[in-house]
Coordinates of C-alpha atoms in Angstrom, one line a residue:
X415 CA 0.2 0.1 0.0
X416 CA 1.2 3.4 -0.4
X417 CA 0.9 4.4 3.1
X418 CA 3.3 1.6 3.9
X419 CA 5.3 2.5 1.1
X420 CA 5.8 6.2 2.4
X421 CA 7.2 5.5 5.9
X422 CA 9.5 3.4 4.0
X423 CA 10.5 5.6 1.4
X424 CA 11.5 8.1 4.1
X425 CA 13.0 5.9 6.7
X426 CA 11.8 4.3 9.7
X427 CA 8.0 5.4 11.0
X428 CA 8.1 8.6 13.6
X429 CA 6.7 6.6 16.0
X430 CA 5.9 2.9 16.6
X431 CA 3.0 3.6 19.3
X432 CA 0.1 5.1 17.7
X433 CA -0.9 8.8 19.0
X434 CA -5.2 9.9 18.6
X435 CA -6.3 12.9 17.7
X436 CA -7.4 13.6 21.2
X437 CA -8.1 11.8 24.5
X438 CA -9.4 12.6 28.0
X439 CA -7.0 12.8 30.9
X440 CA -8.4 10.9 33.9
X441 CA -6.4 10.2 37.5
X442 CA -7.1 8.7 40.4
X443 CA -9.2 11.5 42.0
X444 CA -11.1 11.6 38.9
X445 CA -11.7 7.9 39.8
X446 CA -12.2 8.6 43.5
X447 CA -15.0 11.0 42.6
X448 CA -17.0 8.5 40.9
X449 CA -16.5 5.6 43.3
X450 CA -17.5 8.1 45.9
X451 CA -21.2 8.7 44.2
X452 CA -21.3 4.9 43.5
X453 CA -21.0 4.3 47.3
X454 CA -23.4 7.2 47.9
X455 CA -27.6 6.9 48.4
X456 CA -27.8 9.2 44.7
X457 CA -26.8 7.9 41.3
X458 CA -28.9 10.3 39.5
X459 CA -30.9 13.7 40.4
X460 CA -28.9 14.3 43.6
X461 CA -26.6 16.6 45.4
X462 CA -23.7 16.2 42.9
X463 CA -25.7 17.5 40.0
X464 CA -26.2 20.8 42.1
X465 CA -22.7 21.1 43.2
X466 CA -21.4 20.7 39.5
X467 CA -23.8 23.4 38.5
X468 CA -22.6 25.5 41.0
X469 CA -18.9 24.9 40.2
X470 CA -19.6 26.0 36.5
X471 CA -21.3 29.2 37.7
X472 CA -18.2 30.1 39.8
X473 CA -16.0 29.2 37.0
X474 CA -17.4 31.0 34.2
X475 CA -19.5 33.9 36.2
X476 CA -22.8 32.9 34.9
X477 CA -25.6 33.2 37.1
X478 CA -27.3 29.7 35.8
X479 CA -26.2 26.4 34.9
X480 CA -28.3 23.4 33.9
X481 CA -26.5 20.2 33.4
X482 CA -27.8 17.8 30.7
X483 CA -26.7 14.2 29.1
X484 CA -25.1 15.7 26.0
X485 CA -24.4 19.2 24.4
X486 CA -27.1 17.8 21.9
X487 CA -29.9 17.9 24.4
X488 CA -28.2 21.5 25.7
X489 CA -28.7 22.7 22.0
X490 CA -31.9 21.3 21.3
X491 CA -33.4 22.8 25.1
X492 CA -31.5 26.6 24.2
X493 CA -33.6 26.5 21.4
X494 CA -36.8 25.5 23.0
X495 CA -35.9 28.4 25.6
X496 CA -35.6 30.9 23.0
X497 CA -39.0 30.1 21.4
X498 CA -38.1 28.4 18.6
X499 CA -40.4 26.8 16.5
X500 CA -42.4 25.9 13.2
X501 CA -41.8 28.2 10.0
X502 CA -38.8 29.5 12.3
X503 CA -35.0 30.0 11.1
X504 CA -32.2 29.4 12.9
X505 CA -28.4 30.5 11.3
X506 CA -25.8 28.6 12.1
X507 CA -22.0 27.4 10.3
X508 CA -21.7 24.6 8.2
X509 CA -18.2 23.8 10.1
X510 CA -19.3 21.9 13.1
X511 CA -20.8 19.2 14.2
X512 CA -24.3 18.3 12.7
X513 CA -25.9 19.0 16.2
X514 CA -25.5 22.5 15.8
X515 CA -28.1 22.5 12.9
X516 CA -30.2 19.7 13.9
X517 CA -31.4 21.5 17.0
X518 CA -33.5 23.8 15.0
X519 CA -35.0 20.6 13.0
X520 CA -36.1 19.1 16.5
X521 CA -38.3 22.4 17.0
X522 CA -39.6 22.1 13.4
X523 CA -37.6 25.1 12.4
X524 CA -35.0 25.3 9.3
X525 CA -31.6 25.8 9.7
X526 CA -29.8 28.3 8.0
X527 CA -26.1 28.3 6.9
X528 CA -23.6 31.2 7.1
X529 CA -20.3 31.1 5.2
X530 CA -17.3 31.3 7.7
X531 CA -14.1 33.7 7.8
X532 CA -11.4 32.2 5.3
X533 CA -8.7 32.7 7.9
X534 CA -10.2 31.7 11.6
X535 CA -12.8 29.4 10.4
X536 CA -15.3 31.0 12.5
X537 CA -18.7 32.0 11.7
X538 CA -18.9 35.3 9.7
X539 CA -21.0 38.2 11.4
X540 CA -21.3 39.9 7.7
X541 CA -22.7 36.4 6.6
X542 CA -24.9 35.9 9.5
X543 CA -26.6 39.4 8.6
X544 CA -26.9 38.8 5.0
X545 CA -29.1 35.7 6.2
X546 CA -31.3 37.2 8.3
X547 CA -35.1 37.3 7.3
X548 CA -38.3 38.1 9.0
X549 CA -38.3 34.5 10.4
X550 CA -35.3 34.3 11.9
X551 CA -35.4 33.6 15.4
X552 CA -31.9 33.0 16.5
X553 CA -28.3 32.4 16.0
X554 CA -26.3 29.6 17.0
X555 CA -22.5 30.3 16.4
X556 CA -20.1 27.6 17.1
X557 CA -16.4 28.4 18.8
X558 CA -14.9 26.4 16.4
X559 CA -11.6 24.2 17.9
X560 CA -11.8 26.5 21.1
X561 CA -11.6 30.2 19.5
X562 CA -14.3 32.2 20.6
X563 CA -16.5 33.8 18.1
X564 CA -16.6 37.4 17.1
X565 CA -18.8 37.8 20.1
X566 CA -19.4 41.7 20.0
X567 CA -20.4 42.0 16.6
X568 CA -23.1 39.1 16.8
X569 CA -24.3 40.1 19.6
X570 CA -24.8 43.7 18.3
X571 CA -26.6 42.0 15.2
X572 CA -28.8 40.1 17.5
X573 CA -29.6 43.1 19.5
X574 CA -30.3 45.1 16.4
X575 CA -32.7 42.2 14.7
X576 CA -33.9 41.2 18.2
X577 CA -32.6 37.7 17.8
X578 CA -31.6 35.0 20.5
X579 CA -27.7 34.6 20.6
X580 CA -26.7 30.9 21.3
X581 CA -22.5 29.9 22.1
X582 CA -22.5 26.5 20.8
X583 CA -19.2 26.3 23.0
X584 CA -18.9 22.8 23.0
X585 CA -15.2 23.4 22.2
X586 CA -14.3 26.2 24.3
X587 CA -14.7 25.7 27.9
X588 CA -12.0 27.9 30.0
X589 CA -11.7 29.9 26.6
X590 CA -12.1 33.8 27.1
X591 CA -13.3 36.9 25.0
X592 CA -12.0 40.5 26.1
X593 CA -11.3 39.0 29.6
X594 CA -14.7 37.5 30.0
X595 CA -14.7 33.6 30.3
X596 CA -17.2 32.0 27.9
X597 CA -20.3 31.3 29.8
X598 CA -21.2 34.9 29.8
X599 CA -21.1 36.1 26.6
X600 CA -24.2 35.0 24.7
X601 CA -27.7 34.8 25.9
X602 CA -27.1 30.9 26.3
X603 CA -23.8 28.9 26.0
X604 CA -24.0 25.4 25.5
X605 CA -20.9 23.1 26.7
X606 CA -20.0 19.6 26.0
X607 CA -18.3 17.0 28.1
X608 CA -17.7 14.4 25.5
X609 CA -14.2 12.3 26.6
X610 CA -12.4 14.3 23.9
X611 CA -13.3 17.7 25.2
X612 CA -11.2 19.9 27.8
X613 CA -13.0 18.0 30.6
X614 CA -15.4 15.3 30.3
X615 CA -18.0 14.1 32.6
X616 CA -18.1 10.5 30.4
X617 CA -20.6 12.6 28.1
X618 CA -22.9 15.3 28.8
X619 CA -23.9 18.9 28.4
X620 CA -24.8 22.3 30.0
X621 CA -26.7 25.4 29.0
X622 CA -25.6 28.6 31.2
X623 CA -27.4 31.6 31.1
X624 CA -27.5 35.0 33.3
X625 CA -31.2 35.1 32.0
X626 CA -33.8 33.6 34.7
X627 CA -36.8 33.3 32.2
X628 CA -34.3 31.4 29.9
X629 CA -33.2 29.5 32.7
X630 CA -36.5 28.5 33.8
X631 CA -37.4 27.3 30.1
X632 CA -34.0 25.2 30.1
X633 CA -34.8 23.9 33.7
X634 CA -38.1 22.4 32.3
X635 CA -37.3 21.1 28.9
X636 CA -34.8 18.7 30.3
X637 CA -36.6 17.5 32.9
X638 CA -40.1 16.7 31.4
X639 CA -41.6 20.1 32.0
X640 CA -41.7 18.8 35.8
X641 CA -41.5 21.4 38.8
X642 CA -41.2 21.1 42.2
X643 CA -41.1 24.8 42.7
X644 CA -44.3 26.0 44.5
X645 CA -43.8 29.5 43.0
X646 CA -43.9 28.2 39.3
X647 CA -47.1 25.5 39.7
X648 CA -50.8 26.8 38.5
X649 CA -52.7 25.0 41.2
X650 CA -52.8 25.6 44.5
X651 CA -52.8 24.8 47.4
X652 CA -51.0 21.6 46.5
X653 CA -51.5 18.1 48.6
X654 CA -48.2 17.7 50.3
X655 CA -44.5 17.7 49.8
X656 CA -44.4 14.6 47.3
X657 CA -46.5 17.4 45.0
X658 CA -45.4 18.5 41.9
X659 CA -46.6 19.7 38.4
X660 CA -45.9 19.4 34.5
X661 CA -46.4 22.7 33.3
X662 CA -45.0 22.3 29.7
X663 CA -43.9 19.3 27.5
X664 CA -40.5 18.5 28.1
X665 CA -37.6 15.9 27.8
X666 CA -35.7 13.5 30.0
X667 CA -32.4 15.2 29.2
X668 CA -30.6 15.0 32.8
X669 CA -27.5 14.4 33.6
X670 CA -26.4 11.5 36.6
X671 CA -24.6 12.1 39.8
X672 CA -22.1 9.8 38.7
X673 CA -21.2 11.8 35.2
X674 CA -21.7 15.2 37.4
X675 CA -19.3 13.5 40.3
X676 CA -16.5 13.1 37.5
X677 CA -17.1 16.5 36.0
X678 CA -16.9 18.1 39.5
X679 CA -13.3 16.4 40.0
X680 CA -12.5 17.6 36.0
X681 CA -13.4 21.1 36.8
X682 CA -10.9 21.6 39.2
X683 CA -8.2 20.8 36.8
X684 CA -9.4 23.0 34.0
X685 CA -7.0 25.8 34.4
X686 CA -4.3 22.9 34.1
X687 CA -5.4 21.6 31.2
X688 CA -6.1 24.6 29.7
X689 CA -2.3 25.6 30.0
X690 CA -1.1 22.7 28.9
X691 CA -3.3 23.1 25.5
X692 CA -1.7 26.3 24.8
X693 CA 1.5 25.4 25.2
X694 CA 1.2 23.0 22.4
X695 CA -0.9 25.4 20.6
X696 CA 2.2 27.7 20.6
X697 CA 4.8 24.9 19.8
X698 CA 2.8 24.2 16.8
X699 CA 2.0 27.6 15.6
X700 CA 6.1 28.1 16.1
X701 CA 6.7 25.2 14.1
X702 CA 4.3 25.4 11.2
X703 CA 4.9 29.1 10.7
X704 CA 7.2 28.5 7.4
X705 CA 6.3 25.2 6.3
X706 CA 5.7 25.5 2.7
X707 CA 2.2 23.5 2.2
X708 CA 1.0 24.2 5.7
X709 CA -1.5 26.8 6.4
X710 CA -2.2 27.6 10.1
X711 CA -5.7 28.9 11.6
X712 CA -5.5 32.4 12.5
X713 CA -6.7 33.5 15.8
X714 CA -8.8 36.6 16.5
X715 CA -7.1 39.2 19.0
X716 CA -10.0 39.3 21.2
X717 CA -10.0 35.5 22.0
X718 CA -7.7 33.6 24.7
X719 CA -8.6 30.3 23.3
X720 CA -8.3 26.8 25.0
X721 CA -8.2 25.0 21.9
X722 CA -10.0 21.7 21.7
X723 CA -8.6 21.0 18.3
X724 CA -5.7 22.1 16.6
X725 CA -6.5 22.3 12.6
X726 CA -3.8 22.4 9.9
X727 CA -5.0 23.0 6.6
X728 CA -3.2 21.5 3.0
X729 CA -2.4 24.1 0.5
X730 CA -3.0 22.4 -3.1
X731 CA -1.1 24.9 -5.0
X732 CA 2.2 23.5 -2.7
X733 CA 1.8 20.1 -2.1
X734 CA 0.9 17.5 -5.0
X735 CA -1.1 14.8 -2.6
X736 CA -4.6 14.7 -1.8
X737 CA -5.8 14.9 1.6
X738 CA -6.6 11.2 1.5
X739 CA -3.0 10.4 0.7
X740 CA -1.6 13.1 3.2
X741 CA -4.3 11.2 6.1
X742 CA -2.8 7.9 5.2
X743 CA 0.6 8.9 5.4
X744 CA 0.7 10.5 8.7
X745 CA -0.9 7.4 9.8
X746 CA 1.8 5.5 8.5
X747 CA 4.1 7.0 10.6
X748 CA 2.0 6.4 14.0
X749 CA 0.1 9.6 14.1
X750 CA -3.5 9.7 14.2
X751 CA -5.3 12.5 12.5
X752 CA -9.2 13.4 11.9
X753 CA -11.4 15.8 9.7
X754 CA -13.5 18.6 11.6
X755 CA -16.0 18.8 10.0
X756 CA -17.9 17.8 6.8
X757 CA -19.9 20.6 6.3
X758 CA -23.5 19.7 7.6
X759 CA -25.5 20.4 4.4
X760 CA -23.3 18.0 2.5
X761 CA -25.1 14.9 4.3
X762 CA -27.6 13.0 2.3
X763 CA -30.4 14.2 5.2
X764 CA -30.0 18.1 4.3
X765 CA -29.5 17.0 0.8
X766 CA -33.1 15.6 0.6
X767 CA -34.2 18.5 2.1
X768 CA -33.2 20.7 -0.5
X769 CA -30.0 21.8 0.7
X770 CA -27.4 22.1 -2.0
X771 CA -23.6 22.6 -2.2
X772 CA -22.7 26.2 -2.8
X773 CA -24.2 27.8 0.2
X774 CA -20.8 28.5 1.8
X775 CA -18.2 28.6 -0.6
X776 CA -15.2 29.7 1.9
X777 CA -16.2 26.8 4.1
X778 CA -16.3 24.0 1.2
X779 CA -13.2 25.1 -0.2
X780 CA -11.6 25.4 3.4
X781 CA -12.9 22.1 3.9
X782 CA -11.2 20.0 1.3
X783 CA -8.0 20.6 3.0
X784 CA -8.2 20.9 6.7
X785 CA -7.1 18.0 8.9
X786 CA -7.2 17.9 13.1
X787 CA -4.1 16.8 14.4
X788 CA -3.0 15.9 17.9
X789 CA -3.9 18.0 20.8
X790 CA -4.5 17.1 24.2
X791 CA -2.7 17.7 27.7
X792 CA -1.4 14.6 28.5
X793 CA 0.7 14.8 25.3
X794 CA 4.7 14.6 26.2
X795 CA 6.7 17.3 24.5
X796 CA 7.8 14.1 22.8
X797 CA 4.5 13.6 21.6
X798 CA 4.7 16.8 20.2
X799 CA 7.8 16.6 18.4
X800 CA 6.8 13.5 16.9
X801 CA 3.5 15.0 15.6
X802 CA 5.5 18.3 14.2
X803 CA 8.7 15.8 12.7
X804 CA 5.7 13.7 10.8
X805 CA 3.7 17.0 9.4
X806 CA 7.1 18.3 8.2
X807 CA 7.8 14.7 7.0
X808 CA 4.7 14.2 5.1
X809 CA 5.0 17.8 3.6
X810 CA 8.4 17.6 2.3
X811 CA 7.6 14.6 0.5
X812 CA 4.6 15.4 -1.3
X813 CA 6.0 19.1 -2.1
X814 CA 6.0 20.2 -5.6

C-alpha cells in the first residue's frame, strides 16, 4: 500500500505506538470521585448535579447552569427556551458537528447556513447579517476549535434584529473573549463534556445563562416539563411535599450524579489543562509558521483560546497529494488525525431536504484541505515533537 511505502521511503516511521488526535485525562482522584458517588445514596438527580452546576457558575461567572446528558440536548433545550418553532429559521455555521444545525430541526425550524471567515474558520458576522429574514429567530454561533467567535459583532447583530444569541461552546470551555470567560458572553451558552473535550463527564452537556426566564425554560425542557417549585405551579394549594406539576412538555435530558461527580473533579483541573493545551498550540504555531504547504488557522485578537482542536490546512498549490494521501501518510508515521468537519449540508439527510452545495463557498473550500492533528494535555513534549516531525516529513515528501 502507498501509506506503507511512504514510511519506508522516508526511513522508519516517526513512532511505533500510534497517537490519536484527542484523549481524556483521568486521574485517580477522578476515579475516586465516581466511586464516592457509587457508594452514596444518589446515583442521579442528587446533590452532585447541584454541586457541579454551582462549580460551573463559579468558574464562568454565569448566574445559572443546567446540566444535561449531552451538548446536543443542551442545544435542543436552548432552542426551546429561545422560542424556536415551526416556520422559524436559525442561522448557524456548516463547519461544525451536525447537532449545531439539527437543534433547529428538532423544533420544526429551518437551519440557515452562514459562511465562515477564510482565515479564522469562525462564522462570519457579515454572512449572518446577510442571511437574516423576517423568520429568523436565533443564531447558533460555534466556537470552532475552541477559538471564541466574534462575540461583539454577533451580539450587536442579534440585539439589532431581536434575535437570541446561542453560543455553541462545545469546544471552548476555559476560553475567554475580551477577558470574560465563555459562559457569560451570549444569551445562552452550551458546553460539551464528551471524552475528547477539555474536561469530561464521560458524556454530558450544559446550558449557562444569566437570564432568569431562559433558565426556567431550559430547566423545564430538560426534565419532563416538571417542577417542584411552588412559585412556578398553577394549582394551589397543593396536597403535600410529594406534589409536583408538569407545566409544559419536556424531555428526559438530565445528567446523572455519577457523571456530575466526575465533572466536578475534572473542573478542578481545567486551568491546568488549558495551560498545557496553549503550550502545545504555541509550539505547533511556531513549528508550522514557515512550512510550505501547511496553512495555520488564524486567531482573532479578542480570543484567549483553550483549543480543543488544532487544525492544519493543506495548500493544494504547494502539495501534490490529496488530503487522503496526506492522512494515510500521517497514519503510517504513527500519527492519528481526523477531519473536523464535513459541512453539515453535505449530508444526505440535508440534501434530501433541498440543501445544495455552493451555499458557503469559504467553508466548502477550506473543508477540502483541513485536518486535525493530535492535541490533548496528556501529550508529552516528545509526543508533540513527533507530530511536528511527521507533518514536516510528509509535507516535504509531497511538496511540488
